[in-house]
C-alpha cells in the first residue's frame, strides 16, 4: 500500500482501528482462557510438588512436568493474538509518524 498522502495514511489508520476493534472480543476471550489455564497449570504443579518425594530439585522437576502440558494451547492462542496486536500497534505508530511528517512537509 502506498502511503504517500495524508488521506491514504488516515484511511490506513482507520482500517487498523477497525481491525483492532474486530479482534477485541477474541483477544479478551484468549486472555481469559489463558489466565484460567495458567491457574490450572500452577495448581497441577503445586499438587505434583506436594505429592512428590525426594530433594527439592527433583520435586520441582516432577512439578514442572505435571504442569508442562496444561494450558499449552491456550497460551499459544494468547501469544499469537498478542503478536498480531503488537504488529497492528506498530503500524499505527508508523502511520502517526507519517502523518506528522506530511504535516511538516
PDB file of C-alpha atoms in Angstrom, residues 23-33 78 81:
ATOM      1  CA  UNK A  23     -10.292  -8.529  17.254  1.00  0.00           C
ATOM      2  CA  UNK A  24     -11.037  -7.196  20.735  1.00  0.00           C
ATOM      3  CA  UNK A  25     -13.541  -9.880  21.780  1.00  0.00           C
ATOM      4  CA  UNK A  26     -11.383 -12.771  20.581  1.00  0.00           C
ATOM      5  CA  UNK A  27      -8.334 -11.256  22.299  1.00  0.00           C
ATOM      6  CA  UNK A  28     -10.250 -10.903  25.554  1.00  0.00           C
ATOM      7  CA  UNK A  29     -11.516 -14.492  25.263  1.00  0.00           C
ATOM      8  CA  UNK A  30      -7.991 -15.768  24.602  1.00  0.00           C
ATOM      9  CA  UNK A  31      -6.666 -13.831  27.592  1.00  0.00           C
ATOM     10  CA  UNK A  32      -9.388 -15.221  29.830  1.00  0.00           C
ATOM     11  CA  UNK A  33      -8.769 -18.784  28.644  1.00  0.00           C
ATOM     12  CA  UNK A  78      -2.974 -15.842  23.576  1.00  0.00           C
ATOM     13  CA  UNK A  81      -3.120 -12.928  19.168  1.00  0.00           C
TER      14      UNK A  81
END
